[in-house]
XYZ file of C-alpha atoms in Angstrom:
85
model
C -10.170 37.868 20.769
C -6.678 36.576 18.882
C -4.588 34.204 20.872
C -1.249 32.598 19.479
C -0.682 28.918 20.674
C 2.783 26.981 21.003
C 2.090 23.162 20.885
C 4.994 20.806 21.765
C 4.607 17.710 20.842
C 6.789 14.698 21.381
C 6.550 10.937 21.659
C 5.227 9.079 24.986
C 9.011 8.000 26.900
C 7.543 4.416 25.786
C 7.838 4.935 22.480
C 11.035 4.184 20.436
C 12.549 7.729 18.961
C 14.182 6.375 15.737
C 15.283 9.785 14.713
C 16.339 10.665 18.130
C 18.651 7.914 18.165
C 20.103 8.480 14.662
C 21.150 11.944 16.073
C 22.277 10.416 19.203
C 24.612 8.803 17.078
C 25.795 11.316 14.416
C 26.486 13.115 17.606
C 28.551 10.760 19.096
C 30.731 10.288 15.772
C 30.806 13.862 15.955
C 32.865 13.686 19.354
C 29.771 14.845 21.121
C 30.087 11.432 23.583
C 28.406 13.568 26.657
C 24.984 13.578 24.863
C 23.147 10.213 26.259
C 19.632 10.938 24.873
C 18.335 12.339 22.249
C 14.307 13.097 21.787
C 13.163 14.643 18.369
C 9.688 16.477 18.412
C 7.612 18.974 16.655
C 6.633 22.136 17.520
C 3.402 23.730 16.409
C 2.214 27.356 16.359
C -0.639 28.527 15.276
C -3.266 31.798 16.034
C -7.163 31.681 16.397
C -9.817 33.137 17.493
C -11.903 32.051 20.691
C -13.871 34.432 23.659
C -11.492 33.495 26.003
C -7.890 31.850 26.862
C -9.906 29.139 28.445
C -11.881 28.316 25.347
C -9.111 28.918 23.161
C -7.013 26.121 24.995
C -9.650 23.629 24.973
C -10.319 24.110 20.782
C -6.252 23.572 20.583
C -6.755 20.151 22.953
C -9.582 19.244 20.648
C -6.929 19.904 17.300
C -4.180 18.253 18.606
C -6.259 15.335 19.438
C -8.541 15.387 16.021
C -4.682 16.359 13.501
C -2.057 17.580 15.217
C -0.977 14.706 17.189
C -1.221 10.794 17.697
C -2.480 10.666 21.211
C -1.772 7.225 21.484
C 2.069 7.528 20.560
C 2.672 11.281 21.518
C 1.562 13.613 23.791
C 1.583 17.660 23.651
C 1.736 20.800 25.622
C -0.180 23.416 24.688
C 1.064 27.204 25.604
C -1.903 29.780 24.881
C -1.189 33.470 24.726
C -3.312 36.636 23.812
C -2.416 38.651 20.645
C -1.811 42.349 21.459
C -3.829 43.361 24.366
């Protein structure tokens, strides 16, 4: 079976957002003054194919955690959806 997965990724709240705050401020000399934080992340989709939406979710954990993402400065969401059924 063919699933699709979103993965949202972003940095842990801890973590300093340099680009985030660079936008923050081009916004801000924009006029855009109501805009008091700014978080830049990545998002990720990609399709497999796994038995079920179970084991299709877990191989995605096990990418994000092996590639896709820094686990110890980021953290992700993973969204897993079948492909036409």
């Amino acid at each position: 079976m063919q699933f699709q997965a979103q993965i949202q990724i972003h940095l842990r709240p801890s973590v300093l957002d340099p680009a985030g705050v660079a936008v923050q401020s081009s916004l801000h000399q924009l006029g855009h003054t109501q805009v008091q934080q700014v978080r830049i992340g990545k998002h990720i989709q990609l399709q497999l194919e796994a038995p079920d939406a179970e084991t299709a979710q877990k191989r995605v954990g096990q990418l994000c955690d092996q590639l896709l993402a820094n686990p110890v400065i980021e953290t992700y969401h993973i969204q897993v959806d079948p492909i036409g059924s």
